[in-house]
Coordinates of C-alpha atoms in Angstrom, one line a residue:
Chain A
M378 CA -92.2 -23.0 57.8
A379 CA -89.5 -22.6 55.1
E380 CA -91.0 -21.9 51.7
L381 CA -88.9 -24.0 49.4
L382 CA -88.5 -23.3 45.8
L383 CA -87.7 -26.4 43.8
D384 CA -85.7 -26.5 40.6
S385 CA -87.9 -26.4 37.6
A386 CA -85.7 -29.0 36.0
I387 CA -87.1 -31.5 38.6
R388 CA -90.5 -30.4 37.0
F389 CA -89.7 -31.6 33.5
W390 CA -87.4 -34.5 34.2
V391 CA -88.7 -36.2 37.3
F392 CA -92.2 -35.3 37.8
M393 CA -93.7 -36.0 34.4
P394 CA -91.6 -38.5 33.5
I395 CA -92.7 -40.7 36.5
V396 CA -96.4 -40.2 35.2
V397 CA -95.6 -41.1 31.8
I398 CA -93.7 -44.1 32.9
T399 CA -96.4 -45.2 35.4
F400 CA -99.1 -44.8 32.6
F401 CA -97.2 -46.9 29.9
V402 CA -96.4 -49.4 32.1
G403 CA -99.8 -50.2 33.2
M404 CA -101.0 -50.1 29.5
L405 CA -98.1 -52.7 28.8
R406 CA -99.5 -54.7 31.7
H407 CA -103.0 -54.8 30.7
Y408 CA -102.0 -56.0 27.1
I409 CA -99.8 -58.5 28.3
S410 CA -102.4 -59.9 30.6
I411 CA -104.7 -60.0 27.6
I412 CA -102.2 -62.1 25.5
T413 CA -101.3 -64.4 28.2
A414 CA -104.7 -64.9 29.8
G415 CA -105.9 -68.4 29.2
E416 CA -109.4 -69.3 29.0
K417 CA -110.9 -70.3 32.5
P418 CA -112.9 -74.0 32.2
V419 CA -116.2 -73.3 34.0
D420 CA -117.1 -76.0 36.6
K421 CA -120.2 -77.7 35.8
Q422 CA -121.1 -77.9 39.6
Q423 CA -120.4 -74.4 39.9
V424 CA -122.9 -73.5 37.1
A425 CA -125.6 -75.8 38.3
D426 CA -125.2 -74.4 42.0
S427 CA -125.4 -70.6 40.9
Q428 CA -128.3 -71.1 38.5
A429 CA -130.1 -73.0 41.0
L430 CA -129.8 -70.0 43.5
I431 CA -130.8 -67.8 41.0
R432 CA -133.9 -69.6 40.9
T433 CA -134.7 -69.9 44.4
R434 CA -134.2 -66.1 44.6
I435 CA -136.5 -65.4 42.1
L436 CA -138.7 -67.7 43.6
R437 CA -138.5 -65.8 46.8
E438 CA -138.9 -62.3 45.2
N439 CA -141.6 -63.0 42.7
G440 CA -143.6 -66.1 44.2
K441 CA -146.7 -63.6 44.5
Y442 CA -147.4 -63.6 40.9
I443 CA -148.0 -67.2 40.5
P444 CA -150.9 -69.2 41.7
K445 CA -150.7 -70.7 45.3
E446 CA -150.2 -74.2 43.9
G447 CA -147.4 -73.5 42.0
F448 CA -145.4 -71.5 44.5
V449 CA -146.1 -74.4 47.3
M450 CA -144.9 -76.9 44.7
R451 CA -141.6 -75.2 44.1
K452 CA -141.1 -74.5 47.4
H453 CA -141.8 -78.0 48.4
F454 CA -139.1 -79.0 45.8
F455 CA -136.5 -76.8 47.4
V456 CA -136.9 -77.2 51.1
N457 CA -138.4 -80.5 51.6
E458 CA -136.8 -82.4 54.5
E459 CA -136.0 -85.6 52.8
N460 CA -135.1 -84.8 49.0
G461 CA -135.6 -81.2 48.8
Y462 CA -132.9 -79.9 46.2
L463 CA -131.2 -77.4 48.9
T464 CA -131.3 -79.8 51.9
T465 CA -129.5 -82.5 50.0
Q466 CA -127.0 -80.2 48.2
Q467 CA -126.3 -78.4 51.7
G468 CA -124.9 -81.6 53.0
R469 CA -122.4 -81.6 50.3
Q470 CA -119.0 -80.8 51.2
A471 CA -117.3 -78.3 49.3
P472 CA -114.0 -79.4 48.2
I473 CA -111.2 -77.3 50.0
R474 CA -109.2 -75.5 47.6
N475 CA -105.9 -75.4 48.9
P476 CA -103.8 -72.9 47.2
I477 CA -100.7 -74.7 47.7
T478 CA -101.5 -78.1 46.4
D479 CA -103.8 -77.4 43.7
P480 CA -101.8 -77.0 40.5
T481 CA -104.0 -74.8 38.3
M482 CA -104.6 -72.3 41.2
M483 CA -101.0 -72.2 42.0
T484 CA -100.1 -71.3 38.2
E485 CA -102.6 -68.5 38.2
M486 CA -101.3 -67.1 41.5
L487 CA -97.9 -67.1 40.2
K488 CA -99.1 -65.5 36.8
N489 CA -100.8 -63.0 38.8
N490 CA -97.8 -62.0 41.2
I491 CA -95.5 -62.0 38.5
S492 CA -97.6 -59.6 36.0
N493 CA -98.6 -57.4 38.7
M494 CA -96.2 -57.1 41.7
V495 CA -93.0 -57.8 40.1
P496 CA -93.3 -54.6 37.5
M497 CA -94.1 -52.4 40.4
I498 CA -91.3 -53.3 42.4
V499 CA -88.8 -53.2 39.6
I500 CA -89.9 -50.0 38.4
G501 CA -90.1 -48.6 42.0
G502 CA -86.6 -49.7 42.7
V503 CA -85.3 -48.2 39.4
I504 CA -87.3 -44.9 40.2
N505 CA -85.5 -45.0 43.8
W506 CA -82.1 -45.3 42.5
A507 CA -82.7 -42.9 39.7
F508 CA -84.5 -40.4 41.2
S509 CA -83.2 -40.4 45.0
G510 CA -81.6 -37.4 46.9
F511 CA -83.8 -34.9 46.2
L512 CA -87.7 -33.6 46.6
C513 CA -89.8 -34.2 44.0
T514 CA -93.4 -32.6 45.0
K515 CA -95.2 -31.4 47.9
V516 CA -98.8 -32.7 48.9
P517 CA -101.4 -29.6 49.4
F518 CA -102.1 -30.7 52.9
P519 CA -100.1 -31.1 56.2
L520 CA -98.9 -34.3 57.3
T521 CA -97.7 -35.6 60.5
Y522 CA -94.3 -36.4 61.4
R523 CA -94.7 -40.2 61.2
F524 CA -95.2 -40.0 57.9
K525 CA -91.6 -38.6 57.1
P526 CA -89.5 -41.9 56.9
M527 CA -92.3 -43.2 54.6
L528 CA -92.2 -40.6 52.1
Q529 CA -89.1 -39.1 52.0
R530 CA -86.7 -42.0 51.6
G531 CA -83.5 -40.5 50.3
V532 CA -83.7 -37.2 51.8
E533 CA -83.1 -37.5 55.8
L534 CA -83.6 -33.7 56.9
A535 CA -84.9 -33.7 60.7
T536 CA -86.5 -30.4 60.1
L537 CA -88.2 -31.0 56.8
D538 CA -92.0 -30.5 56.6
A539 CA -93.4 -33.8 56.3
S540 CA -95.8 -32.6 53.2
W541 CA -92.5 -32.8 50.8
L542 CA -92.1 -36.0 49.0
S543 CA -89.4 -38.1 47.3
S544 CA -89.8 -39.6 43.9
V545 CA -90.9 -42.8 45.0
S546 CA -94.0 -41.7 46.8
W547 CA -95.0 -39.9 44.0
Y548 CA -94.8 -42.9 41.7
A549 CA -97.0 -44.7 44.5
I550 CA -99.5 -42.1 44.4
N551 CA -99.2 -42.2 40.5
I552 CA -100.2 -46.2 40.7
F553 CA -103.2 -45.7 42.7
G554 CA -104.3 -42.5 41.0
Q555 CA -104.3 -43.3 37.4
R556 CA -106.9 -46.2 38.0
G557 CA -109.3 -43.4 36.7
I558 CA -107.5 -42.9 33.4
N559 CA -107.0 -46.3 32.9
N560 CA -110.6 -46.8 33.1
L561 CA -111.3 -44.5 30.6
L562 CA -108.7 -45.4 28.1
L563 CA -109.0 -49.1 28.5
G564 CA -112.3 -49.9 29.7
E565 CA -113.6 -51.4 32.9
N566 CA -111.9 -54.3 34.4
N567 CA -108.3 -53.5 32.7
A568 CA -105.6 -55.5 34.5
A569 CA -103.5 -52.4 35.1
D570 CA -106.0 -51.6 37.9
Q571 CA -104.3 -52.7 41.2
T572 CA -107.0 -51.5 43.7
K573 CA -109.9 -53.7 42.0
M574 CA -107.2 -56.7 42.3
M575 CA -106.8 -56.0 46.2
Q576 CA -110.6 -55.7 46.4
D577 CA -111.2 -59.0 44.9
Q578 CA -108.6 -60.6 47.2
M579 CA -110.9 -59.0 50.3
N580 CA -114.3 -60.1 49.2
M581 CA -114.6 -63.6 47.6
A582 CA -117.9 -63.7 46.7
A583 CA -117.6 -64.3 43.1
V584 CA -120.5 -64.9 40.9
S585 CA -119.9 -68.3 40.5
M586 CA -119.9 -69.2 44.2
P587 CA -116.6 -70.9 44.1
Q588 CA -115.8 -71.4 47.6
D589 CA -118.7 -72.6 49.9
P590 CA -122.1 -73.5 48.3
S591 CA -123.4 -75.2 51.3
K592 CA -123.4 -71.9 53.2
A593 CA -125.3 -70.1 50.5
F594 CA -127.7 -73.1 50.0
K595 CA -128.4 -73.0 53.9
A596 CA -129.2 -69.4 53.9
E597 CA -131.6 -69.7 50.8
R598 CA -133.3 -72.7 52.7
E599 CA -134.0 -70.5 55.8
G600 CA -135.0 -67.6 53.6
L601 CA -137.5 -69.8 51.7
L602 CA -138.8 -71.5 54.5
V603 CA -139.9 -67.8 56.1
V604 CA -141.8 -66.8 52.9
D605 CA -145.5 -66.7 52.7
H606 CA -147.3 -66.8 49.6
Q607 CA -149.5 -63.6 49.2
W608 CA -151.3 -63.9 45.9
A609 CA -150.9 -60.4 44.3
F610 CA -154.1 -61.0 42.1
K611 CA -157.0 -61.6 44.6
N612 CA -158.4 -58.6 43.6
V613 CA -157.1 -57.7 40.3
E614 CA -160.5 -57.6 38.4
N615 CA -161.9 -54.7 40.4
D616 CA -158.5 -53.0 40.5
V617 CA -158.4 -52.7 36.9
M618 CA -162.1 -52.2 36.2
S619 CA -162.0 -49.1 38.6
Q620 CA -158.7 -47.7 37.3
R621 CA -160.0 -48.0 33.6
S622 CA -163.5 -46.7 34.3
Y623 CA -161.9 -43.6 36.0
F624 CA -160.0 -42.8 33.1
R625 CA -162.9 -43.2 30.5
S626 CA -165.3 -41.2 32.3
R627 CA -162.8 -38.3 32.4
Chain B
M1411 CA -121.3 -47.7 3.6
Q1412 CA -120.6 -46.1 6.8
S1413 CA -124.6 -45.8 7.9
A1414 CA -124.7 -49.4 6.7
I1415 CA -122.2 -50.4 9.1
E1416 CA -123.6 -48.3 11.8
K1417 CA -127.1 -49.8 11.2
L1418 CA -125.7 -53.3 11.6
R1419 CA -123.9 -52.5 14.7
K1420 CA -127.0 -51.3 16.2
Y1421 CA -128.8 -54.3 15.4
R1422 CA -126.1 -56.1 16.9
D1423 CA -126.2 -54.6 20.2
E1424 CA -130.1 -54.1 20.6
N1425 CA -130.6 -58.0 19.4
Y1426 CA -132.9 -56.7 16.9
R1427 CA -134.7 -59.3 14.5
A1428 CA -134.7 -57.8 11.0
H1429 CA -132.9 -60.4 8.9
D1430 CA -134.3 -59.1 5.5
E1431 CA -133.1 -55.8 6.0
I1432 CA -129.7 -57.0 7.2
I1433 CA -129.6 -59.2 3.9
E1434 CA -130.6 -56.2 1.7
L1435 CA -128.0 -54.2 3.3
W1436 CA -125.6 -56.9 2.7
T1437 CA -126.4 -57.5 -0.9
N1438 CA -126.6 -53.8 -1.8
V1439 CA -123.6 -52.1 -0.2
L1440 CA -121.3 -54.3 1.7
S1441 CA -120.6 -57.3 -0.5
N1442 CA -118.9 -55.5 -3.3
R1443 CA -116.6 -53.5 -1.0
N1444 CA -113.6 -54.6 0.6
L1445 CA -114.2 -54.8 4.3
S1446 CA -110.6 -54.8 5.8
S1447 CA -110.9 -51.2 6.7
L1448 CA -113.0 -52.1 9.6
G1449 CA -110.5 -54.5 11.1
D1450 CA -111.9 -56.7 13.9
E1451 CA -115.5 -55.5 13.3
K1452 CA -115.3 -57.6 9.9
W1453 CA -115.7 -60.8 11.4
L1454 CA -118.6 -59.5 13.8
I1455 CA -120.4 -58.4 10.8
L1456 CA -119.8 -61.4 8.6
E1457 CA -121.2 -63.6 11.7
Q1458 CA -124.2 -61.3 12.0
I1459 CA -124.7 -61.8 8.1
F1460 CA -124.3 -65.3 8.2
K1461 CA -127.1 -65.8 10.9
S1462 CA -129.6 -63.5 8.9
A1463 CA -128.8 -65.5 5.8
L1464 CA -129.5 -68.7 7.7
H1465 CA -132.8 -67.1 8.8
C1466 CA -133.8 -66.2 5.3
S1467 CA -132.5 -69.3 3.6
K1468 CA -130.0 -67.6 1.4
Q1469 CA -127.6 -70.6 1.9
S1470 CA -125.2 -69.1 -1.0
I1471 CA -124.7 -65.7 1.1
A1472 CA -124.1 -67.9 4.2
R1473 CA -121.5 -70.0 2.6
Q1474 CA -119.4 -67.0 1.1
C1475 CA -119.5 -65.4 5.1
L1476 CA -118.8 -68.6 6.3
D1477 CA -115.9 -69.2 3.9
Q1478 CA -114.4 -66.0 5.0
L1479 CA -114.5 -66.7 8.5
E1480 CA -113.0 -70.2 8.0
K1481 CA -110.0 -68.6 6.1
Q1482 CA -109.5 -66.4 8.9
F1483 CA -110.0 -68.6 12.0
K1484 CA -109.0 -72.0 10.8
R1485 CA -111.0 -75.1 12.0
T1486 CA -109.8 -74.8 15.6
S1487 CA -112.1 -72.1 16.7
R1488 CA -115.1 -73.1 18.4
R1489 CA -117.2 -70.4 17.4
V1490 CA -116.4 -70.9 13.8
S1491 CA -117.1 -74.7 14.2
T1492 CA -120.4 -73.8 15.7
L1493 CA -121.3 -71.7 12.7
N1494 CA -120.2 -74.4 10.4
A1495 CA -122.5 -77.0 12.2
M1496 CA -125.4 -74.3 12.0
Y1497 CA -124.6 -74.2 8.1
Y1498 CA -125.3 -78.1 7.7
E1499 CA -128.3 -77.9 9.8
S1500 CA -129.7 -75.6 7.3
I1501 CA -128.9 -77.6 4.4
E1502 CA -130.1 -80.8 6.3
E1503 CA -127.1 -82.7 6.5
Y1504 CA -127.9 -83.3 10.2
G1505 CA -125.7 -86.4 11.0
H1506 CA -122.6 -83.8 10.1
A1507 CA -124.2 -81.3 12.4
E1508 CA -124.7 -83.8 15.3
E1509 CA -121.1 -84.9 15.0
I1510 CA -119.6 -81.4 15.1
Y1511 CA -121.8 -80.6 18.2
A1512 CA -120.8 -83.7 20.0
S1513 CA -117.1 -83.1 19.6
L1514 CA -117.6 -79.3 20.8
L1515 CA -119.2 -80.8 23.9
E1516 CA -116.6 -83.2 24.6
D1517 CA -114.0 -80.4 24.7
N1518 CA -116.5 -78.3 27.1
E1519 CA -119.4 -79.8 28.8
T1520 CA -120.5 -76.5 29.8
D1521 CA -121.3 -75.0 26.7
A1522 CA -124.9 -73.8 26.9
I1523 CA -125.1 -72.5 23.1
V1524 CA -123.8 -76.0 21.6
R1525 CA -126.4 -77.8 23.8
K1526 CA -129.1 -75.7 22.6
R1527 CA -128.2 -76.0 19.2
Q1528 CA -128.4 -79.9 19.6
I1529 CA -131.9 -79.6 21.0
S1530 CA -132.9 -77.4 18.1
L1531 CA -131.7 -80.0 15.9
L1532 CA -133.8 -82.6 17.4
K1533 CA -136.7 -80.4 17.0
E1534 CA -136.0 -79.8 13.2
Q1535 CA -135.8 -83.5 12.7
N1536 CA -139.7 -83.5 14.4
Q1537 CA -138.3 -85.7 17.3
I1538 CA -140.2 -83.8 19.8
R1539 CA -140.2 -86.2 22.7
E1540 CA -136.4 -86.5 22.5
A1541 CA -136.2 -82.6 22.4
I1542 CA -138.5 -82.3 25.5
S1543 CA -136.2 -85.1 27.3
E1544 CA -132.8 -83.3 26.2
L1545 CA -134.2 -79.8 27.3
N1546 CA -135.5 -81.3 30.5
S1547 CA -131.9 -82.3 31.4
Y1548 CA -130.3 -79.1 30.4
L1549 CA -132.8 -77.4 32.4
E1550 CA -131.7 -79.5 35.3
L1551 CA -128.4 -77.6 35.2
Y1552 CA -129.2 -74.2 34.1
Q1553 CA -132.1 -73.8 36.1
A1554 CA -132.9 -69.9 35.4
D1555 CA -132.5 -69.9 31.6
Q1556 CA -135.4 -67.8 30.4
E1557 CA -135.0 -68.8 26.7
A1558 CA -135.1 -72.4 27.4
W1559 CA -138.0 -72.3 29.8
S1560 CA -139.9 -70.6 26.8
E1561 CA -139.0 -73.1 24.3
L1562 CA -139.9 -76.2 26.6
C1563 CA -143.3 -74.5 27.0
D1564 CA -143.8 -74.3 23.4
L1565 CA -142.6 -78.0 22.9
Y1566 CA -145.3 -79.0 25.4
L1567 CA -147.9 -77.0 23.9
T1568 CA -147.2 -78.7 20.7
E1569 CA -147.8 -82.0 22.5
H1570 CA -150.9 -80.4 24.3
D1571 CA -149.3 -81.2 27.4
Y1572 CA -151.0 -78.2 29.0
T1573 CA -150.1 -79.2 32.9
K1574 CA -146.4 -79.1 32.0
A1575 CA -146.7 -76.0 29.7
T1576 CA -148.4 -74.4 32.7
F1577 CA -145.1 -75.0 34.9
C1578 CA -143.0 -73.6 32.4
A1579 CA -145.2 -70.5 31.9
E1580 CA -145.2 -70.2 35.5
E1581 CA -141.5 -70.3 35.7
L1582 CA -141.3 -67.4 33.0
L1583 CA -143.7 -65.3 35.2
L1584 CA -141.2 -66.0 37.9
I1585 CA -138.3 -64.7 35.8
N1586 CA -140.0 -61.6 34.3
P1587 CA -143.4 -60.8 36.2
H1588 CA -143.9 -57.5 34.5
N1589 CA -143.8 -58.5 30.8
H1590 CA -147.5 -58.4 30.2
L1591 CA -147.0 -61.2 27.2
N1592 CA -146.1 -63.9 29.9
H1593 CA -149.2 -63.2 31.8
E1594 CA -151.4 -63.3 28.6
R1595 CA -149.6 -66.5 27.4
Y1596 CA -150.1 -68.0 30.9
A1597 CA -153.7 -66.9 30.8
S1598 CA -154.2 -68.6 27.2
I1599 CA -152.9 -71.7 28.5
R1600 CA -155.1 -71.9 31.7
Y1601 CA -158.0 -71.2 29.4
S1602 CA -157.0 -74.3 26.9
Q1603 CA -157.0 -76.3 30.3
G1604 CA -160.5 -75.1 30.9
D1605 CA -159.4 -73.1 34.4
Y1606 CA -161.7 -70.1 33.6
D1607 CA -161.1 -68.6 36.8
K1608 CA -157.4 -68.3 36.9
A1609 CA -157.5 -67.4 33.1
R1610 CA -159.7 -64.6 34.0
T1611 CA -157.5 -63.4 36.7
Y1612 CA -154.3 -63.6 34.5
Y1613 CA -156.2 -61.7 31.7
F1614 CA -156.8 -59.0 34.2
S1615 CA -153.5 -59.0 35.3
T1616 CA -152.2 -58.5 31.8
L1617 CA -154.6 -55.3 31.6
K1618 CA -153.0 -54.2 34.6
I1619 CA -149.8 -53.8 33.0
N1620 CA -150.9 -53.3 29.6
P1621 CA -154.2 -51.9 29.1
S1622 CA -153.9 -52.0 25.3
N1623 CA -153.6 -55.9 25.1
I1624 CA -156.4 -56.8 22.7
R1625 CA -156.1 -60.6 23.3
A1626 CA -156.6 -59.9 26.8
L1627 CA -159.9 -58.1 26.6
Y1628 CA -161.3 -60.7 24.3
G1629 CA -160.0 -63.2 26.8
V1630 CA -161.9 -61.3 29.5
I1631 CA -165.0 -61.6 27.4
L1632 CA -164.7 -65.3 26.8
T1633 CA -164.0 -66.5 30.4
S1634 CA -166.5 -64.2 31.7
T1635 CA -169.2 -65.5 29.3
N1636 CA -167.8 -69.4 30.0
L1637 CA -168.0 -68.9 33.5
S1638 CA -171.2 -67.3 33.8
I1639 CA -172.7 -70.4 31.7
K1640 CA -171.5 -72.5 34.3
N1641 CA -173.2 -70.5 37.0
P1642 CA -176.5 -70.1 36.0
S1643 CA -178.3 -67.4 38.0
T1644 CA -181.7 -68.8 39.1
A1645 CA -184.0 -67.5 41.8
S1646 CA -182.9 -70.6 43.9
K1647 CA -179.3 -69.8 44.0
T1648 CA -177.8 -67.8 46.7
Q1649 CA -177.1 -64.3 46.7
A1650 CA -173.7 -64.6 46.3
S1651 CA -173.5 -66.4 43.2
N1652 CA -176.1 -63.9 41.7
D1653 CA -173.8 -61.2 42.6
T1654 CA -170.9 -62.9 40.8
N1655 CA -173.0 -63.3 37.4
Q1656 CA -173.9 -59.7 37.9
S1657 CA -170.0 -58.9 38.1
F1658 CA -169.2 -61.2 35.1
I1659 CA -171.9 -59.2 33.1
E1660 CA -170.2 -56.1 34.1
Q1661 CA -166.9 -57.1 33.1
I1662 CA -168.3 -58.3 29.6
Q1663 CA -169.6 -55.2 29.2
W1664 CA -166.7 -53.2 30.3
A1665 CA -164.0 -55.2 28.1
R1666 CA -166.5 -54.6 25.0
E1667 CA -166.5 -51.0 25.8
Q1668 CA -162.6 -51.1 25.9
I1669 CA -162.3 -53.1 22.6
I1670 CA -164.5 -50.7 20.9
Q1671 CA -162.8 -47.7 21.9
K1672 CA -159.5 -49.0 21.1
Y1673 CA -160.8 -49.9 17.5
R1674 CA -162.4 -46.4 17.2
E1675 CA -159.1 -44.8 18.0
A1676 CA -157.1 -46.9 15.7
I1677 CA -159.0 -48.1 12.9
P1678 CA -162.5 -46.8 12.9
D1679 CA -163.6 -48.8 9.6
L1680 CA -163.1 -51.9 11.2
L1681 CA -165.9 -51.1 13.9
P1682 CA -168.9 -53.0 12.5
V1683 CA -166.7 -56.0 12.0
I1684 CA -165.7 -56.0 15.6
E1685 CA -169.2 -55.4 16.6
T1686 CA -170.6 -58.4 14.9
A1687 CA -167.5 -60.5 16.2
I1688 CA -168.4 -59.7 19.9
Q1689 CA -171.8 -60.3 19.4
S1690 CA -170.8 -63.7 18.3
L1691 CA -168.8 -64.4 21.2
T1692 CA -171.1 -63.3 24.1
L1693 CA -174.6 -64.8 24.6

């Protein structure tokens, strides 16, 4: 295992500049996104849907605190066969938001892509061009042979340990690793946070339930149908008196 | 001055209701100084002072703050327009305020704050029925808005419509089941309706959550008294009803002792007053 010693000039002129560049570009992206972010108009239907779902949820959870008549009345309002709120809304078709044809979503996607992907690609390319041909750093754990072409772009040495990285891979590590620093300095929800954006794309269950209210309504209806009313205050008088008398007589 | 700023910030964050103090802070400390050193916080403070001034009916102070805000943010800002309309409300130019709210709503139909201000406008002009119907249509959209349910409950109570007020109070119970004040309000509404049984149960649930709620203790005394009157124990009645009467009497005794004990701990001087009061309440 060759114990390679890198030139200390690499430390000053490559390693740290890449960290600094990534950080400042991230901050720049964050502020630009704040400036260019338009106000999203809230859809009335979405608001109504999400509020209704909140109400059915609290009915299910806290139904035992109100008398039986109140609970039954509300349950009937929601799940009734002919005109219950959930049954009628369930049949409503959610408008399919095709991203290509819907103009507002298109511009939003375009803006997102431009502000996030393009700087990353451009700067990645610049770093690849400027800092290629030498090793930048080494990861402290051993990697397999498969990682070599990915992580050692400019340096094609067959015998080189896969743990050694080129500058581009160091740049990539910085992009993902600086999420913590960005959170500290710019607060949560900052636009420089790539992983959050990718996570959002994976689970589209937004708070305002944009995509499929009918499924959510169906689930809520079935949940509500199953719930039985157990009044929590059947014996509350005896409970309270025995509790307080106990404390008093001490 | 720094401590004043911090105090204002704390009141803003924790939604405190100390309007007199805020106005005092303003008049003594802040109005003479130049607030530009605070940067963006200056506008938040101005808005806060404006709202407190409206609460305390100090229209001149409110006008000053509003002028500064309008100078900075022009007429196009929605937030400043809302504040402007609130100022018109306070000087009783209701038509003007209504115009502003209507135009704001045209721009953005889902603005909850503007809708609620419209409803309070109706309430100010004593048009309770219209306020109730507007609030109902608001609640059809925003079904989980606790403030709105609470306001609707109050409006129904002014109209003495106890069944509908019960419904609203139940909604509040659903949203916040562990708030002892919600239980107590529900119990009191039930008591006004004459449903002493439910009222008693909910006074007890209030006590379960907060054993120091004196109103609930009085409520227990009153409801148990009323129930035992309706249920007179004679020899010919069944054993069960005699038992229930006995338990009522026990509960009255127990509640009475709780009240006396609490007053003894807090203000012993009032004890004789309390004793006579309780005497008159019970049989």
